[in-house]
CSV table of C-alpha atoms in Angstrom, one decimal:
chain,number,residue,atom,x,y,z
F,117,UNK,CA,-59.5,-154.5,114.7
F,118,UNK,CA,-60.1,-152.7,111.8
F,119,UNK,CA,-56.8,-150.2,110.6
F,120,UNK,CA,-59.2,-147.5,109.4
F,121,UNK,CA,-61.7,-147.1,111.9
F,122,UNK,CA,-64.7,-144.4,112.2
F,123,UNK,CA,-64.9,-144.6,115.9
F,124,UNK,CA,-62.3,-142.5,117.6
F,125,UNK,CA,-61.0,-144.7,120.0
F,126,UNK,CA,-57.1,-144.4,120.8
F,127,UNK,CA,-55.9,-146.9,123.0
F,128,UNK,CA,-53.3,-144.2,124.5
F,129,UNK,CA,-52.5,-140.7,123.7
F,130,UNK,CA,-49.4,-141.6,121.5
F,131,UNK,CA,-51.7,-143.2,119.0
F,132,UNK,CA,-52.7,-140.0,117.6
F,133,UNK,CA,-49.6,-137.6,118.3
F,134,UNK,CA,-47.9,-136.7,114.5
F,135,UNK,CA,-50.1,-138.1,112.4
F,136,UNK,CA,-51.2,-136.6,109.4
F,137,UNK,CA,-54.1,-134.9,108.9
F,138,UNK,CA,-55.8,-134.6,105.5
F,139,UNK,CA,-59.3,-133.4,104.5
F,140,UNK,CA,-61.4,-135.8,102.4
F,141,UNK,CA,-60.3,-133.9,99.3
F,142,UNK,CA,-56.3,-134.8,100.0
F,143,UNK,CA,-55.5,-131.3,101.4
F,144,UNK,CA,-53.1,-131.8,103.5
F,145,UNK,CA,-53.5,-130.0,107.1
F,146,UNK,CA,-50.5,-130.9,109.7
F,147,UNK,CA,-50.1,-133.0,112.0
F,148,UNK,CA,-52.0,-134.0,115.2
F,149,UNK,CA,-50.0,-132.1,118.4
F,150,UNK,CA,-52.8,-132.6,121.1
F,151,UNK,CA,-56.4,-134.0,121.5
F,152,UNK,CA,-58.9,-134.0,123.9
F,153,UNK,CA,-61.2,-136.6,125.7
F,154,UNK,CA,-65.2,-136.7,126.4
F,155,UNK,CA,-64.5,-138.1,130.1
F,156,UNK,CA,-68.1,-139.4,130.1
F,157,UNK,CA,-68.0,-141.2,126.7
F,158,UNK,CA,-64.3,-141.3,126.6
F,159,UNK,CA,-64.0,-140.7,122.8
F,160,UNK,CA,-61.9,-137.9,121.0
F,161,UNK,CA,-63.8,-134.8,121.5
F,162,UNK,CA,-61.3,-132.3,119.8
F,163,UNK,CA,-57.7,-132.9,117.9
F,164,UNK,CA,-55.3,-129.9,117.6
F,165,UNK,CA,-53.4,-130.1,114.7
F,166,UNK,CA,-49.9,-128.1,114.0
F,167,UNK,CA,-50.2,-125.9,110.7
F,168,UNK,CA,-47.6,-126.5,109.0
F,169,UNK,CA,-47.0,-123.6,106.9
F,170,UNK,CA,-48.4,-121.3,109.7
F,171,UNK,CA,-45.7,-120.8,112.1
F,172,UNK,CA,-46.8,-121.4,115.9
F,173,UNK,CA,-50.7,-122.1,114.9
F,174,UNK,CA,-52.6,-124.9,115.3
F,175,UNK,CA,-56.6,-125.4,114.8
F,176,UNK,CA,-59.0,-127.5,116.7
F,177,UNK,CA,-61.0,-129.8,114.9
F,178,UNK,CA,-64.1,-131.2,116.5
F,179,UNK,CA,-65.0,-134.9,116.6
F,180,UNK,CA,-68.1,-134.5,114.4
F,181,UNK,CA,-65.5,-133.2,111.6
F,182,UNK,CA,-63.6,-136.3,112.0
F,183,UNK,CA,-64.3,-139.4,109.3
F,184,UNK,CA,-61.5,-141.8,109.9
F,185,UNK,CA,-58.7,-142.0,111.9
F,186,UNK,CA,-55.8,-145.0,111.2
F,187,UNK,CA,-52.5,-146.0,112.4
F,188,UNK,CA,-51.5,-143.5,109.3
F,189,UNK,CA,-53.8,-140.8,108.5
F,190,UNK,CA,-56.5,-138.8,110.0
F,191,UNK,CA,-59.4,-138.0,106.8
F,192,UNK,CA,-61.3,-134.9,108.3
F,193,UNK,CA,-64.1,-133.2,106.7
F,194,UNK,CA,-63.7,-130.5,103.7
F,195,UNK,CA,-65.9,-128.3,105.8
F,196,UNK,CA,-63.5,-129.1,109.1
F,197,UNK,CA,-61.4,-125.8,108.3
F,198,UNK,CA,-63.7,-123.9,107.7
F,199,UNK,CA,-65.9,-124.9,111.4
F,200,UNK,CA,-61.9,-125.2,113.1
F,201,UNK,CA,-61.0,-122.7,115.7
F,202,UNK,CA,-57.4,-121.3,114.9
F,203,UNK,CA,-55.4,-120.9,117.7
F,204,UNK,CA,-52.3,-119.6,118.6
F,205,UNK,CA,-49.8,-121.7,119.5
């Protein structure tokens, strides 16, 4: 398989837990803490990622924000953080 792929498919939920999270311009974001599953399609639906320089935050990036996810690095949209919902944490 492909390391970079563009279809969010993790083979099990450790796959994704503490990688980083960049937008397409290089800005970093955090680190994935959580996701969630489209049962019916079972793809990522959602990641939460852990803001790093916000203390006990975390925003939820949708799957259509996603580009790429690899063994290394998630590549999100520039637009992701603006469409994110911040949540506490």
């Amino acid at each position: 398989k492909n390391p970079e792929e563009t279809i969010n498919e993790p083979n099990k939920k450790g796959d994704i837990i503490n990688i980083n999270v960049y937008t397409e311009s290089r800005e970093y974001l955090g680190k994935v803490s959580d996701f969630n599953i489209n049962n019916y399609l079972w793809r990522i639906s959602q990641i939460i990622v852990h803001k790093q320089f916000i203390p006990k935050k975390t925003i939820t990036i949708a799957d259509n924000q996603i580009i790429s996810i690899s063994s290394e690095k998630i590549i999100v949209k520039d637009l992701a953080i603006k469409n994110a919902i911040l949540n506490p944490a």
